[in-house]
Amino acid sequence: MNIDQKIQELNQRKDEIQLGGGVARIEKQHEGGSLTARERLNVLLDQDSFQETGLFARHRGTLFGMAEKEMHADGVVTGAGSVNSRLVHIACQDFTVGGGSVGEIHSAKIVQMMQSSLKTGSPFIMINDSGGARIQEGIDSLSGYGKVFYNNVMLSGVVPQISLICGPCAGGAAYSPALTDFIIQTKSARIFITGPSVIKAVTGEEVSSEDLGGPAAQMNISGVVHFIAEDDMDAIAICKRLLSFLPSNNLEDPPRKEAEETILPDKQLNEIVPVDPKQSYDVRDVIGHVVDHADFMEVQAFFASNIVIGFARLQGRSVGIVANQPCVMAGVLDINASDKAARFIRFCNAFNIPLLTFVDVPGFLPGVEQEYGGIIRHGAKMLFAYSAATVPKITVIMRKAYGGAYLAMCCKDLDADRVISWPTAEIAVMGAEGAVDVIFRNEIKKAEDPVLRRQELITEYRDTFSTPYVSASRLHVDDIIEPADTRRYLALALDILHSKREFRPQKKHGLIPL
Ligand code: HXC
């Protein structure tokens, strides 16, 4: 062959491989409302930025008909590219090739990308669409998964890892996304450890694939998933938006966007939170008025909705927001809320994203179920995560801040850099009614008019403790501000704290209660 013939052969081979499992399987993928692996990459990555590696990869299987089986690119497209001009490494499973099943070479390709992410300090993105371990490759397949899991852990806290679930993700395969920082699942995708038929055989329970592994189940009930996407296009849009808030690695700051020249007071903030502590409101209205362009990317919106977490920007700087949600279970902290918040706090700390905490919390949820479920262990995660965090930590006490939950929402004693409160704040061991019933039980019983006396004592207790002034006098609160000035105060505090450095004693790692 001369050079022209060799180039022609090369191009033919490339064209054939890039067609994945062939036209019929691509059409099947489209009929199911899904994009192919290469279409997904085209949508996610900047034009002409993709550099593929491992196009000619081929499995080494010989058993169960594998010797003669062509599996183009071994069922996964891998490479580097850019998203909004920022480098990422990516592995995108191709369901049209052997059902995207994971064999030795398939997983080696994924691992190579993970290691390149680590070396170049760039986020790792994995698009999952796979029947799981390639059954014909046996232990080699399992070993491949083991290496992916190991590298997920090596990357953890060094570069952001994002998983998109755009098809099946069953069995042990689900543990790779679980080891990453964020999971985005499309409505038609399914993720579970054991499918409906295995569950029926083992436990007798009957459940549909959607009820078991659809995104509603795996966000609202299990808290595994962080974002629900309508379809592939939406999942990719969510991924791009999420990346925009994050640094490329733990040694960088998040990218900064433009800031306003002057911040004017926002009088509407004075009206959102009712003074009456029994009245409810949606804390996302407060967040919307504080952050840039009311642009708040809520994470896990449908899981443990009594606490709200998510990303936003303030004067162009990325911030992580944690806020009690008074319109869901009065904003109480429970097991799931503690897990949700603690994990988010640790992510923000790992990636240099300052934490803003908005407090309106009546306490930890009482109950046998919560105690038996380990609320002590789970609630402690919030104390641990906030205490261990060294990023700028700024807390706004809007209204109620009672007892252990006051502490757990990043008080001064957990080393918050600023704690400010609004004049509506009530910072106390417990609500005035409960406090009076405990400490003045006998006095109320003996009073001529017990109802009147109880009310007098409640008022006295509230006037004494349930204001921010006592806390401010003892330096638990740095300042008391008009709600309208919150955005301005926080922006200045973030500027001041930008150069914050804090060094802790060397250790292998802390022992967060799991
Ligand atoms: C090898 C597989 C495969 C697998 C699918 N295929 N899964 N090949 N190993 N795990 C192949 C099919 O044989 C078929 O090939 C092609 O992919 C498309 O699959 P279909 O079944 O035709 O597609 P569909 O009807 O859409 O069903 C998709 C599916 C189903 C629900 C994912 O394929 C399925 O149930 N697969 C097996 C899932 C499973 O049990 N995986 C192992 C989990 S255990 P042909 O050539 O016929 O078109 C596991 C352990 C990991 O993953 C442990 C790590 C710690």
Coordinates of C-alpha atoms and ligand atoms in Angstrom, one line a residue:
M1 CA 0.0 0.0 0.0
N2 CA 1.2 3.5 -0.7
I3 CA 0.7 6.4 1.7
D4 CA -2.6 7.4 0.1
Q5 CA -4.0 3.9 0.4
K6 CA -2.8 3.7 4.0
I7 CA -4.5 7.0 4.9
Q8 CA -7.7 5.8 3.2
E9 CA -7.6 2.6 5.2
L10 CA -7.1 4.7 8.4
N11 CA -10.0 6.9 7.6
Q12 CA -12.2 3.9 6.8
R13 CA -11.3 2.3 10.1
K14 CA -12.0 5.4 12.0
D15 CA -15.4 6.0 10.3
E16 CA -16.4 2.4 11.1
I17 CA -15.4 2.6 14.7
Q18 CA -17.0 6.0 15.2
L19 CA -20.3 4.5 14.1
G20 CA -20.3 2.5 17.4
G21 CA -22.7 -0.4 17.3
G22 CA -24.0 0.6 13.8
V23 CA -27.0 2.3 12.3
A24 CA -29.7 0.0 13.6
R25 CA -28.6 0.3 17.2
I26 CA -28.1 4.1 16.9
E27 CA -31.7 4.3 15.6
K28 CA -32.9 2.2 18.6
Q29 CA -31.1 4.6 20.9
H30 CA -32.8 7.6 19.3
E31 CA -36.2 5.8 19.4
G32 CA -35.8 5.5 23.1
G33 CA -35.4 9.3 23.3
S34 CA -31.7 9.1 24.0
L35 CA -28.6 10.5 22.3
T36 CA -25.6 8.3 21.4
A37 CA -22.3 8.6 23.2
R38 CA -20.7 10.8 20.5
E39 CA -23.8 13.0 20.3
R40 CA -23.7 13.6 24.0
L41 CA -20.0 14.6 23.8
N42 CA -20.8 16.9 20.9
V43 CA -23.4 18.7 23.0
L44 CA -21.3 18.9 26.1
L45 CA -17.9 19.9 24.7
D46 CA -16.9 23.2 23.0
Q47 CA -16.7 22.8 19.3
D48 CA -13.5 21.1 18.0
S49 CA -12.1 20.8 21.5
F50 CA -12.4 17.0 21.8
Q51 CA -9.2 15.0 21.6
E52 CA -10.1 11.3 21.7
T53 CA -7.9 8.6 23.1
G54 CA -8.3 4.9 22.8
L55 CA -10.4 4.9 19.6
F56 CA -8.7 1.7 18.5
A57 CA -9.0 -0.1 21.8
R58 CA -10.1 -3.7 21.6
H59 CA -11.1 -6.2 24.2
R60 CA -9.0 -9.4 24.7
G61 CA -11.9 -11.7 25.4
T62 CA -11.9 -15.1 23.8
L63 CA -14.7 -16.9 25.7
F64 CA -18.4 -17.1 25.0
G65 CA -18.1 -15.9 21.4
M66 CA -16.0 -12.9 22.3
A67 CA -13.0 -13.8 20.0
E68 CA -14.7 -12.8 16.9
K69 CA -16.9 -10.1 18.4
E70 CA -16.0 -6.5 17.3
M71 CA -16.9 -4.0 20.0
H72 CA -15.9 -0.6 18.6
A73 CA -13.7 1.5 21.0
D74 CA -14.7 -1.3 23.5
G75 CA -18.0 0.5 24.3
V76 CA -16.7 3.7 25.8
V77 CA -15.6 7.0 24.2
T78 CA -12.9 8.7 26.2
G79 CA -10.8 11.8 25.9
A80 CA -10.3 15.4 26.9
G81 CA -12.1 18.5 25.8
S82 CA -13.3 21.8 27.1
V83 CA -16.6 23.1 28.5
N84 CA -17.0 26.8 28.2
S85 CA -13.2 27.0 27.6
R86 CA -12.2 25.0 30.7
L87 CA -10.5 21.6 30.4
V88 CA -12.4 18.4 31.4
H89 CA -11.7 14.7 31.0
I90 CA -14.5 12.5 30.1
A91 CA -15.6 8.9 29.7
C92 CA -18.9 8.3 27.9
Q93 CA -20.3 4.8 27.7
D94 CA -21.7 3.7 24.3
F95 CA -24.8 1.5 24.8
T96 CA -24.9 0.7 21.1
V97 CA -21.7 -1.4 21.6
G98 CA -22.3 -4.5 23.7
G99 CA -24.8 -2.6 25.8
G100 CA -21.9 -0.3 27.1
S101 CA -20.9 -3.3 29.2
V102 CA -17.7 -2.9 31.2
G103 CA -14.8 -5.2 30.4
E104 CA -11.0 -5.0 31.1
I105 CA -10.1 -2.6 28.3
H106 CA -13.3 -0.5 28.7
S107 CA -12.5 0.2 32.3
A108 CA -8.8 0.7 31.5
K109 CA -9.8 3.5 29.2
I110 CA -11.9 5.1 31.9
V111 CA -9.1 4.8 34.4
Q112 CA -6.7 6.5 32.0
M113 CA -9.0 9.5 31.8
M114 CA -9.3 9.7 35.6
Q115 CA -5.6 9.7 36.0
S116 CA -5.2 12.4 33.3
S117 CA -7.8 14.4 35.3
L118 CA -5.7 14.1 38.4
K119 CA -2.4 15.0 36.6
T120 CA -3.9 18.1 34.8
G121 CA -6.2 19.2 37.7
S122 CA -9.3 19.1 35.5
P123 CA -12.8 17.8 36.4
F124 CA -13.7 14.2 35.5
I125 CA -17.1 13.6 33.9
M126 CA -18.5 10.1 33.4
I127 CA -21.7 9.5 31.3
N128 CA -23.2 6.2 32.4
D129 CA -25.2 4.1 30.0
S130 CA -24.4 0.5 30.5
G131 CA -25.6 -3.0 31.2
G132 CA -22.9 -3.3 33.9
A133 CA -20.1 -5.8 34.2
R134 CA -19.4 -7.5 30.9
I135 CA -20.6 -11.0 31.7
Q136 CA -18.3 -12.8 29.2
E137 CA -15.2 -11.3 30.8
G138 CA -15.9 -12.5 34.3
I139 CA -13.3 -11.5 36.9
D140 CA -11.5 -9.1 34.5
S141 CA -14.6 -7.1 34.3
L142 CA -15.0 -7.0 38.1
S143 CA -11.3 -6.1 38.5
G144 CA -11.9 -3.2 36.0
Y145 CA -14.7 -1.9 38.1
G146 CA -12.5 -2.1 41.2
K147 CA -9.9 0.1 39.5
V148 CA -12.5 2.7 38.6
F149 CA -13.7 2.8 42.2
Y150 CA -10.2 3.1 43.5
N151 CA -9.5 6.0 41.2
N152 CA -12.8 7.7 42.1
V153 CA -11.4 7.8 45.6
M154 CA -8.0 9.1 44.5
L155 CA -9.7 11.9 42.6
S156 CA -12.1 12.7 45.5
G157 CA -11.4 16.2 46.9
V158 CA -8.8 16.9 44.3
V159 CA -10.9 17.4 41.1
P160 CA -14.7 17.7 40.9
Q161 CA -16.3 14.4 39.7
I162 CA -19.7 14.5 38.0
S163 CA -21.7 11.5 36.9
L164 CA -24.5 11.6 34.4
I165 CA -26.9 8.7 34.4
C166 CA -28.4 8.6 30.9
G167 CA -29.4 4.9 30.7
P168 CA -29.1 1.8 32.8
C169 CA -26.6 1.8 35.7
A170 CA -27.2 -1.4 37.5
G171 CA -25.5 -3.5 40.1
G172 CA -22.0 -2.7 41.4
A173 CA -21.7 -0.2 38.5
A174 CA -23.8 2.2 40.6
Y175 CA -21.0 2.5 43.1
S176 CA -18.8 4.6 40.8
P177 CA -21.4 7.4 40.5
A178 CA -21.9 7.0 44.3
L179 CA -18.2 7.8 44.8
T180 CA -18.4 10.9 42.7
D181 CA -19.5 14.4 43.9
F182 CA -22.7 14.9 42.0
I183 CA -25.1 12.6 40.2
I184 CA -27.4 13.9 37.4
Q185 CA -30.0 11.4 36.3
T186 CA -32.4 11.6 33.3
K187 CA -36.0 10.7 33.8
S188 CA -35.7 7.6 31.7
A189 CA -32.5 6.3 33.3
R190 CA -32.5 3.7 36.0
I191 CA -29.9 3.2 38.8
F192 CA -30.0 0.4 41.4
I193 CA -27.9 -2.3 43.0
T194 CA -30.4 -5.1 42.3
G195 CA -33.1 -4.9 39.8
P196 CA -36.8 -5.7 40.2
S197 CA -36.5 -9.4 39.2
V198 CA -33.7 -10.1 41.7
I199 CA -35.6 -8.3 44.4
K200 CA -38.7 -10.4 43.6
A201 CA -36.7 -13.6 43.7
V202 CA -34.9 -12.8 47.0
T203 CA -37.5 -10.8 49.1
G204 CA -40.7 -11.4 47.2
E205 CA -41.3 -7.6 46.9
E206 CA -42.7 -6.4 43.6
V207 CA -41.6 -3.0 42.3
S208 CA -41.4 -1.5 38.9
S209 CA -38.1 -0.5 37.4
E210 CA -39.1 3.2 37.6
D211 CA -40.3 3.1 41.2
L212 CA -37.0 1.4 42.1
G213 CA -34.4 3.1 40.1
G214 CA -36.0 6.2 38.5
P215 CA -34.7 9.6 39.5
A216 CA -37.7 10.4 41.7
A217 CA -37.1 7.4 43.9
Q218 CA -33.3 7.8 43.9
M219 CA -33.5 11.5 44.8
N220 CA -36.6 12.0 46.9
I221 CA -36.4 8.8 48.9
S222 CA -32.8 7.6 48.9
G223 CA -31.0 10.9 48.4
V224 CA -28.5 9.3 46.0
V225 CA -29.2 11.6 43.1
H226 CA -28.5 15.3 43.1
F227 CA -30.2 16.6 40.0
I228 CA -33.1 15.2 37.9
A229 CA -32.9 16.0 34.1
E230 CA -35.8 15.8 31.6
D231 CA -33.5 14.1 29.0
D232 CA -29.9 13.9 27.8
M233 CA -29.8 17.5 26.6
D234 CA -31.1 18.8 30.0
A235 CA -28.6 16.6 31.9
I236 CA -25.8 18.1 29.9
A237 CA -27.1 21.6 30.5
I238 CA -27.2 20.9 34.2
C239 CA -23.7 19.6 34.1
K240 CA -22.4 22.7 32.3
R241 CA -24.2 25.0 34.8
L242 CA -22.8 23.1 37.7
L243 CA -19.2 23.3 36.4
S244 CA -19.6 27.0 36.1
F245 CA -19.6 27.3 39.9
L246 CA -16.7 25.0 40.5
P247 CA -12.9 25.4 40.4
S248 CA -11.1 22.9 38.2
N249 CA -9.3 21.5 41.2
N250 CA -8.7 21.9 44.9
L251 CA -5.7 24.3 44.4
E252 CA -7.7 26.8 42.4
D253 CA -10.5 29.3 43.3
P254 CA -13.8 29.0 41.5
P255 CA -14.0 31.2 38.4
R256 CA -15.2 34.7 39.2
K257 CA -17.8 36.6 37.2
E258 CA -18.4 40.3 37.0
A259 CA -19.6 42.2 40.1
E260 CA -22.0 45.1 40.5
E261 CA -20.4 48.5 41.1
T262 CA -22.6 49.4 44.1
I263 CA -25.1 47.3 46.0
L264 CA -28.2 49.1 47.0
P265 CA -30.3 48.1 50.0
D266 CA -33.1 45.7 49.1
K267 CA -36.1 46.7 51.2
Q268 CA -38.1 43.7 50.1
L269 CA -35.8 41.6 52.3
N270 CA -37.3 43.3 55.3
E271 CA -40.7 41.8 54.4
I272 CA -40.0 38.2 53.4
V273 CA -39.5 36.7 56.9
P274 CA -42.5 37.2 59.1
V275 CA -41.7 38.5 62.6
D276 CA -44.1 35.9 64.1
P277 CA -42.0 32.8 64.5
K278 CA -45.0 30.6 63.9
Q279 CA -45.5 31.9 60.4
S280 CA -43.9 30.2 57.5
Y281 CA -42.2 31.4 54.3
D282 CA -40.0 29.9 51.6
V283 CA -36.3 30.6 52.4
R284 CA -35.5 30.4 48.6
D285 CA -37.2 33.9 48.4
V286 CA -34.5 35.2 50.8
I287 CA -31.7 33.5 48.9
G288 CA -33.1 34.9 45.6
H289 CA -32.8 38.5 46.9
V290 CA -29.3 38.0 48.3
V291 CA -27.5 36.3 45.4
D292 CA -26.5 37.7 42.0
H293 CA -29.4 37.8 39.5
A294 CA -31.5 35.6 41.8
D295 CA -29.5 32.7 40.2
F296 CA -29.5 29.9 42.7
M297 CA -28.7 26.3 41.6
E298 CA -30.4 24.2 44.2
V299 CA -28.9 20.7 44.9
Q300 CA -31.1 17.8 45.9
A301 CA -34.2 20.0 45.8
F302 CA -36.6 17.1 46.5
F303 CA -34.6 15.2 49.2
A304 CA -34.8 16.4 52.8
S305 CA -36.4 19.7 51.6
N306 CA -36.4 21.0 55.2
I307 CA -32.9 22.1 54.4
V308 CA -31.9 23.9 51.2
I309 CA -28.4 23.6 49.7
G310 CA -27.0 24.9 46.5
F311 CA -24.6 27.2 44.6
A312 CA -24.9 30.8 43.7
R313 CA -22.7 33.9 43.2
L314 CA -22.3 37.0 45.3
Q315 CA -20.6 39.8 43.5
G316 CA -19.4 37.2 41.0
R317 CA -17.9 34.9 43.6
S318 CA -19.2 31.3 43.9
V319 CA -20.7 30.5 47.3
G320 CA -22.3 27.4 48.8
I321 CA -25.5 28.1 50.5
V322 CA -27.1 26.1 53.4
A323 CA -30.4 27.3 54.7
N324 CA -33.2 26.0 56.9
Q325 CA -36.5 25.8 55.1
P326 CA -39.3 27.0 57.4
C327 CA -42.1 25.9 54.9
V328 CA -41.1 22.2 55.1
M329 CA -41.4 20.7 58.6
A330 CA -40.8 24.1 60.0
G331 CA -37.2 23.8 58.9
V332 CA -36.3 21.3 61.6
L333 CA -33.0 19.3 61.3
D334 CA -33.4 15.6 61.0
I335 CA -31.3 12.6 59.9
N336 CA -31.6 13.2 56.2
A337 CA -31.2 17.0 56.4
S338 CA -28.0 16.6 58.4
D339 CA -26.5 14.1 55.9
K340 CA -27.5 16.3 53.0
A341 CA -26.0 19.5 54.5
A342 CA -22.9 17.9 55.9
R343 CA -21.9 16.3 52.6
F344 CA -22.4 19.6 50.8
I345 CA -20.4 21.6 53.4
R346 CA -17.5 19.1 52.9
F347 CA -17.7 19.5 49.1
C348 CA -17.6 23.3 49.3
N349 CA -14.7 23.2 51.8
A350 CA -12.7 20.8 49.6
F351 CA -13.1 23.1 46.6
N352 CA -12.5 26.5 48.2
I353 CA -16.2 27.6 48.0
P354 CA -17.2 30.0 50.8
L355 CA -20.2 28.9 52.9
L356 CA -23.2 31.1 53.6
T357 CA -25.6 29.7 56.2
F358 CA -29.1 31.1 56.7
V359 CA -30.6 30.1 60.0
D360 CA -34.2 29.8 61.0
V361 CA -34.4 26.5 62.9
P362 CA -36.6 25.3 65.7
G363 CA -34.2 22.4 66.7
F364 CA -33.5 18.8 65.9
L365 CA -36.6 16.7 65.2
P366 CA -37.7 14.8 68.3
G367 CA -39.0 11.2 68.0
V368 CA -38.2 7.5 68.5
E369 CA -37.7 6.9 64.8
Q370 CA -35.1 9.7 64.7
E371 CA -33.3 8.4 67.8
Y372 CA -33.3 4.8 66.6
G373 CA -32.2 6.0 63.2
G374 CA -29.1 7.6 64.8
I375 CA -29.9 11.3 64.8
I376 CA -27.1 11.7 67.3
R377 CA -24.6 10.2 64.8
H378 CA -26.1 12.0 61.8
G379 CA -26.6 15.4 63.4
A380 CA -23.0 15.3 64.6
K381 CA -21.9 15.2 60.9
M382 CA -23.0 18.9 60.6
L383 CA -21.0 19.9 63.7
F384 CA -18.1 18.0 62.3
A385 CA -18.3 19.3 58.7
Y386 CA -18.7 22.9 59.8
S387 CA -15.9 22.7 62.4
A388 CA -13.6 21.1 60.0
A389 CA -14.3 23.6 57.2
T390 CA -11.6 26.2 56.7
V391 CA -13.2 28.2 53.8
P392 CA -14.8 31.5 54.8
K393 CA -17.9 30.7 56.9
I394 CA -20.6 33.4 57.2
T395 CA -23.8 32.8 59.1
V396 CA -27.0 34.9 59.0
I397 CA -29.5 34.3 61.8
M398 CA -32.8 35.4 60.4
R399 CA -35.2 34.2 63.1
K400 CA -35.2 31.1 65.3
A401 CA -31.9 29.6 66.3
Y402 CA -32.6 27.2 69.1
G403 CA -30.5 24.7 71.1
G404 CA -28.2 22.2 69.4
A405 CA -29.5 23.2 66.0
Y406 CA -28.3 26.8 66.6
L407 CA -24.8 25.3 67.1
A408 CA -25.1 22.9 64.2
M409 CA -25.9 25.8 61.8
C410 CA -22.4 27.2 62.0
C411 CA -22.4 29.4 65.1
K412 CA -19.3 31.4 66.2
D413 CA -18.2 28.6 68.4
L414 CA -17.7 26.3 65.3
D415 CA -15.3 29.0 64.1
A416 CA -17.7 30.9 61.8
D417 CA -15.8 34.0 60.6
R418 CA -18.9 36.2 60.8
V419 CA -22.2 35.6 62.5
I420 CA -24.7 38.4 61.9
S421 CA -28.3 38.5 62.8
W422 CA -31.4 40.3 61.8
P423 CA -33.4 42.1 64.5
T424 CA -36.0 39.3 64.3
A425 CA -33.5 36.7 65.6
E426 CA -34.4 34.6 68.6
I427 CA -31.3 32.8 69.9
A428 CA -32.0 30.6 72.8
V429 CA -31.8 27.2 74.3
M430 CA -35.4 26.6 73.2
G431 CA -38.5 28.5 72.3
A432 CA -39.9 30.8 75.0
E433 CA -43.0 28.6 75.6
G434 CA -41.1 25.4 76.1
A435 CA -38.5 27.2 78.3
V436 CA -41.1 28.6 80.6
D437 CA -43.0 25.3 80.9
V438 CA -39.7 23.7 82.1
I439 CA -38.3 26.3 84.5
F440 CA -41.5 27.9 85.9
R441 CA -43.7 24.8 86.1
N442 CA -44.3 25.1 89.8
E443 CA -44.7 28.9 89.8
I444 CA -47.3 28.7 87.0
K445 CA -49.2 25.9 88.9
K446 CA -49.4 28.0 92.1
A447 CA -50.3 31.3 90.4
E448 CA -53.8 32.8 90.9
D449 CA -54.2 32.9 87.1
P450 CA -51.9 30.3 85.7
V451 CA -52.7 31.2 82.1
L452 CA -51.9 34.9 82.6
R453 CA -48.8 34.2 84.7
R454 CA -47.5 31.8 82.0
Q455 CA -48.0 34.4 79.3
E456 CA -46.1 37.0 81.5
L457 CA -43.2 34.7 82.0
I458 CA -43.1 33.8 78.2
T459 CA -42.9 37.5 77.4
E460 CA -40.2 38.1 80.0
Y461 CA -38.1 35.1 78.7
R462 CA -38.6 36.2 75.1
D463 CA -37.6 39.8 75.9
T464 CA -34.5 38.6 77.7
F465 CA -33.1 35.8 75.5
S466 CA -35.1 35.7 72.3
T467 CA -33.5 38.7 70.8
P468 CA -30.0 39.0 69.2
Y469 CA -28.9 41.7 71.7
V470 CA -27.8 39.4 74.5
S471 CA -25.9 37.2 71.9
A472 CA -24.3 40.3 70.4
S473 CA -23.2 41.6 73.8
R474 CA -21.3 38.4 74.4
L475 CA -19.7 38.3 70.9
H476 CA -21.7 35.3 69.7
V477 CA -23.1 37.7 67.1
D478 CA -20.8 40.1 65.3
D479 CA -23.4 42.6 64.2
I480 CA -27.2 43.0 63.9
I481 CA -28.2 44.4 60.6
E482 CA -31.4 45.5 58.7
P483 CA -32.3 42.6 56.4
A484 CA -32.2 45.0 53.5
D485 CA -28.5 45.3 53.9
T486 CA -27.7 41.6 53.9
R487 CA -26.4 41.4 50.3
R488 CA -24.1 44.4 50.9
Y489 CA -22.8 43.0 54.2
L490 CA -22.1 39.5 52.8
A491 CA -20.3 40.9 49.7
L492 CA -18.0 43.0 51.8
A493 CA -17.4 40.1 54.2
L494 CA -16.5 37.8 51.3
D495 CA -14.0 40.4 50.0
I496 CA -12.4 40.7 53.5
L497 CA -12.3 36.9 54.0
H498 CA -11.0 36.1 50.5
S499 CA -7.4 35.8 51.7
K500 CA -8.4 33.7 54.8
R501 CA -5.8 31.0 55.6
E502 CA -6.2 28.5 58.4
F503 CA -3.8 25.8 59.3
R504 CA -4.9 22.8 61.4
P505 CA -2.8 20.0 63.0
Q506 CA -1.5 17.4 60.6
K507 CA -3.4 14.1 60.6
K508 CA -4.2 11.3 58.2
H509 CA -7.9 12.3 58.3
G510 CA -10.5 13.3 60.7
L511 CA -13.1 10.7 61.8
I512 CA -16.5 12.1 60.8
P513 CA -19.2 10.0 62.3
L514 CA -20.5 8.0 59.3
Ligands
HXC1 C1 -22.4 -8.3 28.3 C2 -24.4 -7.1 27.8 C3 -24.5 -6.8 29.2 C4 -23.6 -7.3 30.1 C5 -26.1 -5.9 28.0 N1 -25.4 -6.6 27.2 N2 -25.6 -6.0 29.3 N3 -23.3 -7.9 27.4 N4 -22.6 -8.0 29.6 N5 -23.7 -6.9 31.4 C6 -25.6 -6.7 25.7 C7 -26.7 -7.6 25.4 O1 -26.4 -8.9 25.4 C8 -27.1 -7.1 24.0 O2 -26.1 -7.6 23.1 C9 -26.8 -5.6 24.1 O3 -25.9 -5.4 25.2 C10 -28.0 -4.7 24.3 O4 -28.7 -5.3 25.4 P1 -30.3 -5.5 25.4 O5 -30.6 -6.5 26.5 O6 -30.7 -5.9 24.0 O7 -30.8 -4.1 25.7 P2 -32.1 -3.7 26.5 O8 -33.3 -4.5 26.1 O9 -32.2 -2.2 26.3 O10 -31.8 -4.0 28.0 C11 -30.8 -3.4 28.7 C12 -30.4 -4.1 30.0 C13 -30.2 -5.6 29.8 C14 -31.6 -3.8 31.0 C15 -29.2 -3.3 30.6 O11 -29.2 -5.7 28.7 C16 -29.7 -6.3 31.0 O12 -30.4 -6.6 31.9 N6 -28.3 -6.5 31.0 C17 -27.7 -7.3 32.0 C18 -27.6 -6.5 33.3 C19 -26.8 -7.2 34.3 O13 -27.3 -8.1 34.9 N7 -25.5 -6.8 34.4 C20 -24.6 -7.3 35.3 C21 -24.8 -6.6 36.6 S1 -23.8 -7.2 37.8 P3 -26.5 -8.1 21.7 O14 -25.2 -8.4 21.0 O15 -27.3 -9.3 21.9 O16 -27.2 -7.0 21.0 C22 -22.6 -6.1 37.8 C23 -21.5 -6.4 38.8 C24 -20.6 -5.3 38.8 O17 -22.6 -5.1 37.1 C25 -19.9 -5.4 40.1 C26 -18.9 -4.3 40.3 C27 -18.4 -4.3 41.6

